[in-house]
Coordinates of C-alpha atoms in Angstrom, one line a residue:
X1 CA 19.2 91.6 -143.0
X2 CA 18.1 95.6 -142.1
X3 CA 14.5 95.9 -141.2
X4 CA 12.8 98.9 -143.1
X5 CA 11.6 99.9 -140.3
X6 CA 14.9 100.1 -138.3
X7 CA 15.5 103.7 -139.4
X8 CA 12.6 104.8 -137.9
X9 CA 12.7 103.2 -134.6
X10 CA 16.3 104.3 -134.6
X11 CA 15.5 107.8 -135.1
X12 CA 12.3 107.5 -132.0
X13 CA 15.1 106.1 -129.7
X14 CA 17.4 108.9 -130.6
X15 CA 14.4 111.1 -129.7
X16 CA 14.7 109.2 -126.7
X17 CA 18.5 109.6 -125.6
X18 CA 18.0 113.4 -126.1
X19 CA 15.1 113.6 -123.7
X20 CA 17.1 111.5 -121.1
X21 CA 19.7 113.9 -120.8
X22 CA 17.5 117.1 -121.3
X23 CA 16.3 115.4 -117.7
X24 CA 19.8 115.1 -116.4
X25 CA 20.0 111.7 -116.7
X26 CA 23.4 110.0 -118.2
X27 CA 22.0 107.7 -120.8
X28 CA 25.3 106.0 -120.5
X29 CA 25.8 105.3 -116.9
X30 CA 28.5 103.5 -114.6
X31 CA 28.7 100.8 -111.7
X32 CA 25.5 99.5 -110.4
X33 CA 25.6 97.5 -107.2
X34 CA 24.4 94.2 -108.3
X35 CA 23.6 92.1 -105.3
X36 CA 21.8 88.9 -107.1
X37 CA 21.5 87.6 -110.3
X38 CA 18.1 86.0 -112.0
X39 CA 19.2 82.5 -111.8
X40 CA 20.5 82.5 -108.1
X41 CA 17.0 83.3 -107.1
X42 CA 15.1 81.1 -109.3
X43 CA 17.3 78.6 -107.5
X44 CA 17.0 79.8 -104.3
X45 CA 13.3 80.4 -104.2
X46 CA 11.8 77.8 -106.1
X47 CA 9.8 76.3 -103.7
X48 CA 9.5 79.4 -101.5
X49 CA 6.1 79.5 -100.0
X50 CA 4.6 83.5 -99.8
X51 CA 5.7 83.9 -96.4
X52 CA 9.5 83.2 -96.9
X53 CA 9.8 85.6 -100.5
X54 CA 8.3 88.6 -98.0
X55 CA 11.2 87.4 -95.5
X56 CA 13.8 87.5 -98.4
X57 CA 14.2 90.7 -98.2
X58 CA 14.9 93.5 -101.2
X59 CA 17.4 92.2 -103.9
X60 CA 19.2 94.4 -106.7
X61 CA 19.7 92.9 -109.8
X62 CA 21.0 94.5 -113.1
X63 CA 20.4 93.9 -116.5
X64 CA 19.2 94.3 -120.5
X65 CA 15.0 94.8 -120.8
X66 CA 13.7 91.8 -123.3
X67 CA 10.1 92.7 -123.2
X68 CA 7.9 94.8 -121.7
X69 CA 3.9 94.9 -121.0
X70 CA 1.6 97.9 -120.5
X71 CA -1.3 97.2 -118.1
X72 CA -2.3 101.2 -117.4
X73 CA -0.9 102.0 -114.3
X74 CA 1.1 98.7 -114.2
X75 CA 4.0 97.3 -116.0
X76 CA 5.7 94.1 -116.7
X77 CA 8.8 93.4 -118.1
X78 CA 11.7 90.8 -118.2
X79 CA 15.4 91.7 -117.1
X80 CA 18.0 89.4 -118.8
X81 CA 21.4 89.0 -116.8
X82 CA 24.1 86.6 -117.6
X83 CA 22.2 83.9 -115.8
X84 CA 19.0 84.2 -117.5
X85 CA 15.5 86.1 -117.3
X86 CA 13.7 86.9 -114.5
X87 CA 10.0 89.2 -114.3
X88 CA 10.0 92.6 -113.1
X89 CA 6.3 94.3 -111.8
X90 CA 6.2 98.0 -111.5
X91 CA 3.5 100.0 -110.2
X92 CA 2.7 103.7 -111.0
X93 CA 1.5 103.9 -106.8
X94 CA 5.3 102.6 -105.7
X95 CA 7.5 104.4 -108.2
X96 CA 5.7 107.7 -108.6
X97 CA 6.7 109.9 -111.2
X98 CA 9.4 107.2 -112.3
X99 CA 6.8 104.8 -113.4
X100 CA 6.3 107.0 -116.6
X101 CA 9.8 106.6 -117.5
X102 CA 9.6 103.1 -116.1
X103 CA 6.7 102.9 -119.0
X104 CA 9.1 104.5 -121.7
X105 CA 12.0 102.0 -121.8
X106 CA 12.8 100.0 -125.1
X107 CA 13.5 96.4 -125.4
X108 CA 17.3 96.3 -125.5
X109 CA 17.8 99.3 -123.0
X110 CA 20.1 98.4 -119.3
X111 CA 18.5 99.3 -116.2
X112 CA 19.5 98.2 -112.1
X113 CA 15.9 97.6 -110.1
X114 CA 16.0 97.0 -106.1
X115 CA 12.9 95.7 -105.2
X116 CA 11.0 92.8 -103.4
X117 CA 10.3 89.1 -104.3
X118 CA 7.0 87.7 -104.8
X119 CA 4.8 85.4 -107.0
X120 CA 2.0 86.2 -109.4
X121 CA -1.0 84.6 -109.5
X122 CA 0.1 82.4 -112.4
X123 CA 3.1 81.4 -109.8
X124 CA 5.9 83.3 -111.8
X125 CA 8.5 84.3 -109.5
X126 CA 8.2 88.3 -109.6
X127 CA 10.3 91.2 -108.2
X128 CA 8.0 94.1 -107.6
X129 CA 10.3 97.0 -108.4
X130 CA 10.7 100.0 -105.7
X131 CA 13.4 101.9 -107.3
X132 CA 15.4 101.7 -110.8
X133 CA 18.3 103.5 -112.3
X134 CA 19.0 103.7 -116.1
X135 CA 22.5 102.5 -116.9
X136 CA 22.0 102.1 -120.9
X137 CA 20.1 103.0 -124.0
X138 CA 19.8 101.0 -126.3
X139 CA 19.8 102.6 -130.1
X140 CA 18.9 99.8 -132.2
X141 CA 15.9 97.5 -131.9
X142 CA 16.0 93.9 -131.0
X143 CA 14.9 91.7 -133.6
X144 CA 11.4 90.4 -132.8
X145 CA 11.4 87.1 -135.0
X146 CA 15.0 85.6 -135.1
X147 CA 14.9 81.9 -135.6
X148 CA 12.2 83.0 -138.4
X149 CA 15.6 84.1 -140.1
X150 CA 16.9 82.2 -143.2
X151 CA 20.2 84.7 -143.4
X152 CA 22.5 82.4 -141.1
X153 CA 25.5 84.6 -142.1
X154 CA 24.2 87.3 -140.0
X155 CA 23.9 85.4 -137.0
X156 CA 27.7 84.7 -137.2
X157 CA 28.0 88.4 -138.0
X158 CA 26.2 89.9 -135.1
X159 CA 27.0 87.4 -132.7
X160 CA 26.1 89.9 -130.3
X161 CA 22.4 90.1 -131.0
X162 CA 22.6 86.3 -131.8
X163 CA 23.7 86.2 -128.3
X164 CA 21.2 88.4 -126.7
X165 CA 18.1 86.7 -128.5
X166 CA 19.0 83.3 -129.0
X167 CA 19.1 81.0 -125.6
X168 CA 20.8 77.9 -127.8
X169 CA 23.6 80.0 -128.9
X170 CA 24.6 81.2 -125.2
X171 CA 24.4 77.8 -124.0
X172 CA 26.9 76.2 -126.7
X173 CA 29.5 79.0 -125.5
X174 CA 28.7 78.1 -122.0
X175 CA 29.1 74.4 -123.0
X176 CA 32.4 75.5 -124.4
X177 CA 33.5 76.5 -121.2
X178 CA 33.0 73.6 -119.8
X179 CA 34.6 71.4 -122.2
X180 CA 37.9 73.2 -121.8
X181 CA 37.9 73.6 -117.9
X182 CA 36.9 69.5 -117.9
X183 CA 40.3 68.6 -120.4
X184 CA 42.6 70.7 -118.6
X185 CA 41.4 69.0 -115.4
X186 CA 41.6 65.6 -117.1
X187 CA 45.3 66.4 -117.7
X188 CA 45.8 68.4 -114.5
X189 CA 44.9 65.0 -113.1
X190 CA 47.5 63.0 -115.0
X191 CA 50.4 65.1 -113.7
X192 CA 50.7 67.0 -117.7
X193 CA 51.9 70.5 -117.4
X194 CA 50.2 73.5 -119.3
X195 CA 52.4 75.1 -121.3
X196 CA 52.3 78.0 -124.0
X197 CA 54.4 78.3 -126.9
X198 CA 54.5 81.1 -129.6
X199 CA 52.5 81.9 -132.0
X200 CA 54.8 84.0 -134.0
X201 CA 57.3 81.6 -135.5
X202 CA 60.0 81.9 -137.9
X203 CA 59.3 78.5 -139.4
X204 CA 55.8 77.1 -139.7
X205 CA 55.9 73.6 -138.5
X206 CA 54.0 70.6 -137.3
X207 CA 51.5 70.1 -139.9
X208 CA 51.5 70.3 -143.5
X209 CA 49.3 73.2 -144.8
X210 CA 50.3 76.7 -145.9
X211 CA 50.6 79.6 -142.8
X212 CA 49.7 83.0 -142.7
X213 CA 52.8 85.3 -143.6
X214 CA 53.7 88.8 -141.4
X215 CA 56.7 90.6 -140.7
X216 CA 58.5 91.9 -137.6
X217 CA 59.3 95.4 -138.5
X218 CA 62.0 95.9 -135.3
X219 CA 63.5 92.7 -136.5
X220 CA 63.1 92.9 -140.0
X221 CA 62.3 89.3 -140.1
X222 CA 59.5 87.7 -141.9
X223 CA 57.4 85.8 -139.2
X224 CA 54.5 83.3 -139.7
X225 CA 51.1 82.4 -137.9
X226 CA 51.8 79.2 -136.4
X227 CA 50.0 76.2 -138.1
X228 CA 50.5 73.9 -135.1
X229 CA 52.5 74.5 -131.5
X230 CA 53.9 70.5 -132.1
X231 CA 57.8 70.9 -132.7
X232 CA 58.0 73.8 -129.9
X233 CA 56.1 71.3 -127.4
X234 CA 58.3 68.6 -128.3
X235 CA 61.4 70.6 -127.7
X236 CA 60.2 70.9 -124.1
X237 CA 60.0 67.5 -123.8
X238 CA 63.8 67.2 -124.9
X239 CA 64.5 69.5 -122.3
X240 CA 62.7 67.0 -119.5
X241 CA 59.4 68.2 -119.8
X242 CA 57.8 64.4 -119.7
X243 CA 54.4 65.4 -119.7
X244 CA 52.8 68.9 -121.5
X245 CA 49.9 70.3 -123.2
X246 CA 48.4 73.3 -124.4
X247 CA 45.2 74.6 -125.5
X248 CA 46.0 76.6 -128.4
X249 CA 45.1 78.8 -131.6
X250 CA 46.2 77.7 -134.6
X251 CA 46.4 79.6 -138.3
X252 CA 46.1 77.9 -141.7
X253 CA 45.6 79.7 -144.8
X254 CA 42.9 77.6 -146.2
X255 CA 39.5 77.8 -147.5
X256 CA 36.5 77.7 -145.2
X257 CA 33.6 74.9 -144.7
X258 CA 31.2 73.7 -142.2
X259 CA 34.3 72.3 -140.8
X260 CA 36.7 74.7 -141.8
X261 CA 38.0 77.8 -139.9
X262 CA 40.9 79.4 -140.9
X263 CA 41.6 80.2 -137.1
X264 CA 41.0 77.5 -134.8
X265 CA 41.6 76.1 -131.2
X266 CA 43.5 73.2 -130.4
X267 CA 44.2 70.7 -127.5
X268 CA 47.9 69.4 -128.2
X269 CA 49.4 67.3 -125.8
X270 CA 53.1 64.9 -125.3
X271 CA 53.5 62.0 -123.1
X272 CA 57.3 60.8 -123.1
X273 CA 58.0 56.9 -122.9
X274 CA 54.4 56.4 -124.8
X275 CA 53.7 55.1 -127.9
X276 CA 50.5 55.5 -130.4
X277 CA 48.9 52.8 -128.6
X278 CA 48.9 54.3 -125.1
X279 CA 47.3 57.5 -126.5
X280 CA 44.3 55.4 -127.9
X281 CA 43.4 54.6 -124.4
X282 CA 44.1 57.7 -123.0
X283 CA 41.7 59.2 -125.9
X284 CA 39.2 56.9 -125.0
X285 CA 38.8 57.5 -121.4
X286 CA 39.2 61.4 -122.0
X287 CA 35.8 61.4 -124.4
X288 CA 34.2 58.8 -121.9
X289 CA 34.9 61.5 -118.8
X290 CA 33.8 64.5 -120.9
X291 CA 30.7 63.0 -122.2
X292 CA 29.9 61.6 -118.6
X293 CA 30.4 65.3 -117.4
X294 CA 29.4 67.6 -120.3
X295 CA 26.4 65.2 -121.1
X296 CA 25.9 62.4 -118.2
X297 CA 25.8 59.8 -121.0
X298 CA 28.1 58.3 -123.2
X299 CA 25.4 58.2 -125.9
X300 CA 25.6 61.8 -128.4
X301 CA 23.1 62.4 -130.7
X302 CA 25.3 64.4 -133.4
X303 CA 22.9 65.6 -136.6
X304 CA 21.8 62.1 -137.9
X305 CA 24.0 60.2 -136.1
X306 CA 23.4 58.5 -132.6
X307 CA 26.9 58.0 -131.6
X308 CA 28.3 55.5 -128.6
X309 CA 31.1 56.4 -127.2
X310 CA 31.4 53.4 -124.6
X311 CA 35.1 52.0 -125.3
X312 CA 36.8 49.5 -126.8
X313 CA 36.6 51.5 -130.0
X314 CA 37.0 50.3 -133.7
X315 CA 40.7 50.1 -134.9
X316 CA 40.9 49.9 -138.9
X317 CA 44.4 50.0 -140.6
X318 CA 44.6 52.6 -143.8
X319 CA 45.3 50.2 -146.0
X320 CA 42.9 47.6 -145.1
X321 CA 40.4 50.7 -145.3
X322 CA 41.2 51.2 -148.9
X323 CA 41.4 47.6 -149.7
X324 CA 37.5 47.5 -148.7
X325 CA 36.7 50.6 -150.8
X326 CA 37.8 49.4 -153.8
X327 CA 37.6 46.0 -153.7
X328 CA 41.4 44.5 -154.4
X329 CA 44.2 43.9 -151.9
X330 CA 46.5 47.5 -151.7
X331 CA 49.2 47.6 -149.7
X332 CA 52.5 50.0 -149.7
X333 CA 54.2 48.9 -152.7
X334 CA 51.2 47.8 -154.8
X335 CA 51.7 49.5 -158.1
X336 CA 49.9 52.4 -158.7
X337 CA 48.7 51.8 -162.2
X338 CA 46.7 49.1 -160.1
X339 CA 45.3 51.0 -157.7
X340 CA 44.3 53.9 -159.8
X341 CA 42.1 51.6 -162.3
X342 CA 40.2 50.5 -159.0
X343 CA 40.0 54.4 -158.1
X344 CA 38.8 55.0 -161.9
X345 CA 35.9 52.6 -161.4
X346 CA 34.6 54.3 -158.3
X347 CA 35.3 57.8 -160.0
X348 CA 38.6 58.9 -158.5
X349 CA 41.2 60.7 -160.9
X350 CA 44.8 59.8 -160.6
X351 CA 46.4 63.0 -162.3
X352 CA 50.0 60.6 -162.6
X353 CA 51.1 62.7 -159.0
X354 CA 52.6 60.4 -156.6
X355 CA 51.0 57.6 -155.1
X356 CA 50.5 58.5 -151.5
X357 CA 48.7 61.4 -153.4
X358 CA 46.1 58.2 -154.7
X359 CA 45.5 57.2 -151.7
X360 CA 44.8 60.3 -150.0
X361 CA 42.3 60.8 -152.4
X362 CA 40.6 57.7 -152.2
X363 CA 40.6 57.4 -148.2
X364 CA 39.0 60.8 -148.3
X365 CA 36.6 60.1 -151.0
X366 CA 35.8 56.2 -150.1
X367 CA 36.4 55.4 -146.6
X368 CA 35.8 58.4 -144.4
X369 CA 32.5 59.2 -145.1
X370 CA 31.8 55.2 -143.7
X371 CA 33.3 56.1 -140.3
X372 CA 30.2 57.0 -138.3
X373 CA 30.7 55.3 -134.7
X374 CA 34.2 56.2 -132.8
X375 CA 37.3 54.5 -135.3
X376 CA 40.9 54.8 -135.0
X377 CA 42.3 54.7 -138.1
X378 CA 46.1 53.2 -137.4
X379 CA 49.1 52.3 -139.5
X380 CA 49.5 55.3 -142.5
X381 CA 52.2 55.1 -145.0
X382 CA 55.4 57.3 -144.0
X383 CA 54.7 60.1 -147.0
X384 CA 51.9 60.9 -144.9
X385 CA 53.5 61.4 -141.9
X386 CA 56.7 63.5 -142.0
X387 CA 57.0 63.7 -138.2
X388 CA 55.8 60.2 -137.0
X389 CA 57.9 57.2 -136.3
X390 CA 58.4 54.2 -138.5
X391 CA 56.8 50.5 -137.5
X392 CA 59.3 48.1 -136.4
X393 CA 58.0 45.6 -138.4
X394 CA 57.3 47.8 -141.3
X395 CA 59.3 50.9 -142.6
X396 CA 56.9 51.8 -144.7
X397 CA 54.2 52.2 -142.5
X398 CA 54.3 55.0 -139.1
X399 CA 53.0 54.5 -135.8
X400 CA 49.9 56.8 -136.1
X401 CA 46.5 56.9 -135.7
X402 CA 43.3 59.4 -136.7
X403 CA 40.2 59.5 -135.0
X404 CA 36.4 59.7 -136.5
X405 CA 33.3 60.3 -135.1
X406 CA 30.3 60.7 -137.3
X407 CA 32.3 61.0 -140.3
X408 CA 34.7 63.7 -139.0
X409 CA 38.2 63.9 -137.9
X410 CA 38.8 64.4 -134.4
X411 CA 42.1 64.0 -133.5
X412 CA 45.4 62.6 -134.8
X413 CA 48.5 61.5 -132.7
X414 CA 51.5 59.3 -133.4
X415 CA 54.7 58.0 -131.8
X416 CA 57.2 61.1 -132.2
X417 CA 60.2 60.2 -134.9
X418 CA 62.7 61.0 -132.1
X419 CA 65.6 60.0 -134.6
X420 CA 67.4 63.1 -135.8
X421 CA 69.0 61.3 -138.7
X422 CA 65.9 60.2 -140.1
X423 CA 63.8 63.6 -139.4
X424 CA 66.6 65.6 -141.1
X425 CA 66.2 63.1 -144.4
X426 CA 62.4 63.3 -144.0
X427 CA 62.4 67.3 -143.8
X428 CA 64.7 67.1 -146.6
X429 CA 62.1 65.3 -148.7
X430 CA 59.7 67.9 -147.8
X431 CA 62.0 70.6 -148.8
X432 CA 62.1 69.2 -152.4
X433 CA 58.3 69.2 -152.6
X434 CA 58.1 72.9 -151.7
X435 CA 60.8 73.4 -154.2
X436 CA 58.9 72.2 -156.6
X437 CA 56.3 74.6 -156.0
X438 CA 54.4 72.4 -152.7
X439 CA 53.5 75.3 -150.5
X440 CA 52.0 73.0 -148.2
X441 CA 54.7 71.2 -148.1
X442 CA 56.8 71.0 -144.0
X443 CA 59.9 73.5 -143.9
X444 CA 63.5 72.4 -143.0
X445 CA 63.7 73.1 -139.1
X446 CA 67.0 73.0 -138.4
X447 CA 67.1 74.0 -134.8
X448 CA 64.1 70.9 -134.0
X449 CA 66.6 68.7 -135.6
X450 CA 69.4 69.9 -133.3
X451 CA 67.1 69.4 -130.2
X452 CA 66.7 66.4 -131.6
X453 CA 70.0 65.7 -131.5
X454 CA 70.5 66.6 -127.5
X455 CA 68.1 63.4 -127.3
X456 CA 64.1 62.9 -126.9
X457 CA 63.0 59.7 -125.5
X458 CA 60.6 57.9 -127.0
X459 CA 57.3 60.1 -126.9
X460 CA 53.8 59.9 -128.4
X461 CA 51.6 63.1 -129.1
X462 CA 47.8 63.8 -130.0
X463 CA 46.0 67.1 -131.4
X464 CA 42.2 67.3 -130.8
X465 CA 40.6 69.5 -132.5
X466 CA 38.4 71.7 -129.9
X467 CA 35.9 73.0 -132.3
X468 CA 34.8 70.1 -133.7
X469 CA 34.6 68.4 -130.2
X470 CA 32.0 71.1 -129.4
X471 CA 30.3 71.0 -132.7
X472 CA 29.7 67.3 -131.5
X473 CA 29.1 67.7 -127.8
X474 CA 26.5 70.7 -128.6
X475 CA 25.0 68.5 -131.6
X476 CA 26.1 71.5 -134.1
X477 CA 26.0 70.9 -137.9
X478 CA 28.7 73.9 -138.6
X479 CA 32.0 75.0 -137.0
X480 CA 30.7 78.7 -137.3
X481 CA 28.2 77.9 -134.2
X482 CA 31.3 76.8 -132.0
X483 CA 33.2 79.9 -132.5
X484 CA 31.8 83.1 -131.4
X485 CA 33.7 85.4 -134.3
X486 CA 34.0 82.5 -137.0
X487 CA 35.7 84.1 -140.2
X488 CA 33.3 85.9 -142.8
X489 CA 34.0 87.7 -146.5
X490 CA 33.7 91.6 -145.4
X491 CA 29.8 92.8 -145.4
X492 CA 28.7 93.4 -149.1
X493 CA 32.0 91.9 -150.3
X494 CA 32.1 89.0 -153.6
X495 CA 29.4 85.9 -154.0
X496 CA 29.8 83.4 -151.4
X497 CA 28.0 82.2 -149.0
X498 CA 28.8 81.7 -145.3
X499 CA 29.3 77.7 -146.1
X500 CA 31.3 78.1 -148.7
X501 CA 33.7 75.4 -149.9
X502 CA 37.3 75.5 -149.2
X503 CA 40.0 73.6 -148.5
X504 CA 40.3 71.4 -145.3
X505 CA 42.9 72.0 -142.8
X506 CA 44.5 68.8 -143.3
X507 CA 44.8 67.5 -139.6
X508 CA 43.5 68.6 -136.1
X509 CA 46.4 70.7 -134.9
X510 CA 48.9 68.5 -136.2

């Protein structure tokens, strides 16, 4: 929210910008040789005894002013670089006339400094400034009490000043870093192959949720936002690619949540001559390697949650998960009528849709929310999963699994239906649902289905969903603080609030 005061301090910096360049002095200046950076020399001088900082010699660091301290003819202040803080001492005897305009700077303004390294008497770790150049002004003030904020929404807003005030937030983005560079070396390591595929398609496929729409005007062909990258990876690995991934951005055109972006990343990767099974242990040791290396433990304190994430982890079949919530035996083919009495009891509505529809509704409802430690949830029915392949001992049932942690889906993976016959009957099915008004519904691919038919041996395949991996890594309670520019109603624009309901994205990249 706008400070009252903001105008005012706007118009004294203003002031201020028009007396640096009466002076000759570009307000907005270029390159600045920067030589060190805070952290390097809190690093490399922590235990640096007096003699060895006057033997460092002079060092040039650049960066934004965060505060600043009149002591009469001395100043202090603290220079923020990329790295962190470090405390800058200037002295009206060693910059001369420049230590007035030392004395002027704002909080928010750029500056370079060359100077020496020394401590103060409290021990801080000090560079007394000999020269500085002014390479920025800054026109608006910082804000002095942040986290005393109750407005979240701005803080996802101005990421920028959330960035420059608040330590935590930099650190989740750095942690984000890390988390990607450690997955692509886990798969690096595995001999998979980073790929990209496009995210312009003329039929959204791989998941089942409703795209974004645009059009190509060169072409004149409607295009669409892709939804998932899953039936362009898995044509690669018809065409021998055995082994690929890709960290990706994905596009539904959904409501929003503490879960719930409408633009989202991705990891989405295809292992040929897998199955489901083989992916649950490659899942496993991938969390167990980024936990040891983002977090040196494979215990995660998530919200309320203290989460282990030492494998073996909990396998629970779908049905035997609603069999628990409602008390009576369900299976494939128990009648509906039967099921929706025991959803009744425990407040679930069947509206008379279709049965997998039921069950949906009371997995969502029932059993997630009871999945707290790491679960695979294995074995779905088939109307669930249009692209997964069918159990050999059960038709009705697909080699699939989901992943929960804390109550929250992770991931989802399956072994691949690599029988065009069935796919095209399965797409078909789909078809009729978005005839029928299902805009969610999965579109007829015909070329996948051709590809198909060249031959894809048998393959298993896993989305994770990157955001929420943070969210739990960085102990966040919203998506919106694991992407820097999360989606947000235009400024001023109709009720609702930055957490507002919406509808879920249906699977992590799948």
């Amino acid at each position: 929210m706008s400070n009252p005061d903001d105008n005012e301090l706007i118009r004294l910096r203003r002031e201020k910008l028009d007396a640096l360049r009466s002076r000759g002095i570009d307000p907005f200046g270029g390159r600045y040789p920067v030589m060190h950076w805070a952290r390097g020399l809190a690093e490399r001088l922590a235990e640096a005894g007096e003699e060895e900082l006057k033997g460092f010699g002079p060092v040039s660091l650049a960066g934004r002013v965060v505060a600043m301290r009149h002591h009469g003819k001395t100043c202090f202040a603290h220079l923020m670089d990329q790295t962190g803080r470090i405390q800058l001492y200037a002295r009206a005897d060693q910059l001369g006339d420049e230590f007035a305009r030392f004395v002027e700077l704002d909080t928010g303004d750029f500056i370079g400094v060359t100077g020496e390294m020394f401590r103060t008497r409290t021990g801080e770790l000090t560079v007394a400034v000999k020269t500085f150049t002014f390479l920025a002004k800054s026109l608006r003030p910082l804000p002095e009490k942040w986290h005393g904020l109750k407005d979240v929404e701005t803080r996802y807003r101005q990421r920028y000043v959330d960035l420059i005030v608040n330590p935590e937030a930099r650190e989740v983005f750095r942690l984000r870093a890390r988390l990607i560079r450690a997955m692509r070396a886990f798969f690096d390591a595995r001999g998979f192959l980073e790929v990209e595929t496009p995210m312009m398609q003329p039929i959204p496929g791989g998941a089942i949720a409703r795209p974004f729409k645009t059009h190509h005007n060169a072409l004149g062909m409607d295009l669409y936002l892709r939804i998932a990258p899953e039936l362009y990876l898995k044509r690669l690995v018809v065409g021998g690619l055995e082994r690929v991934y890709e960290i990706n951005r994905n596009f539904r055109n959904e409501g929003t949540s503490t879960l719930h972006n409408p633009e989202f990343t991705t990891l989405e990767f295809y292992q040929a001559y897998a199955d489901y099974t083989d992916l649950m242990e490659l899942t496993e040791a991938l969390f167990v390697e980024l936990a040891q290396t983002l977090r040196g433990s494979l215990g995660v304190a998530w919200g309320e949650h203290s989460i282990d994430l030492k494998p073996p982890w909990r396998r629970l079949a779908f049905f035997d998960g609603l069999s628990e919530a409602l008390g009576i035996r369900v299976a494939p083919d128990t009648e509906v009528a039967i099921v929706a009495r025991a959803a009744a009891a425990r407040g679930i509505v069947h509206d008379g849709a279709a049965a997998w529809k039921l069950w949906k509704d009371v997995f969502e409802t029932l059993v997630e929310p009871t999945l707290v430690q790491p679960t695979f949830v294995v074995d779905f029915p088939t109307e669930l999963s249009p692209l997964a392949r069918r159990k050999r001992d059960n038709p009705l049932l697909v080699d699939r699994f989901e992943l929960f942690i804390a109550r929250h889906e992770m991931a989802n993976a399956y072994s691949e239906l690599n029988d065009p016959v069935d796919q095209l009957a399965r797409f078909r099915e789909q078809a009729a649902l978005q005839a029928r008004g299902d805009d969610e519904a999965h579109w007829l691919d015909e070329d996948y289905v051709r590809a198909l038919e060249y031959g894809m041996p048998p393959t298993a395949g896993e989305g994770i969903g990157i955001d929420r991996l943070l969210m739990m890594f960085a102990n966040q309670p919203s998506i919106r603080e694991a992407i820097l520019f999360p989606l947000l109603r235009p400024e001023g624009g109709r009720a609702g609030g930055p957490d507002e309901a919406g509808e879920a994205e249906g699977e992590p990249g799948r």
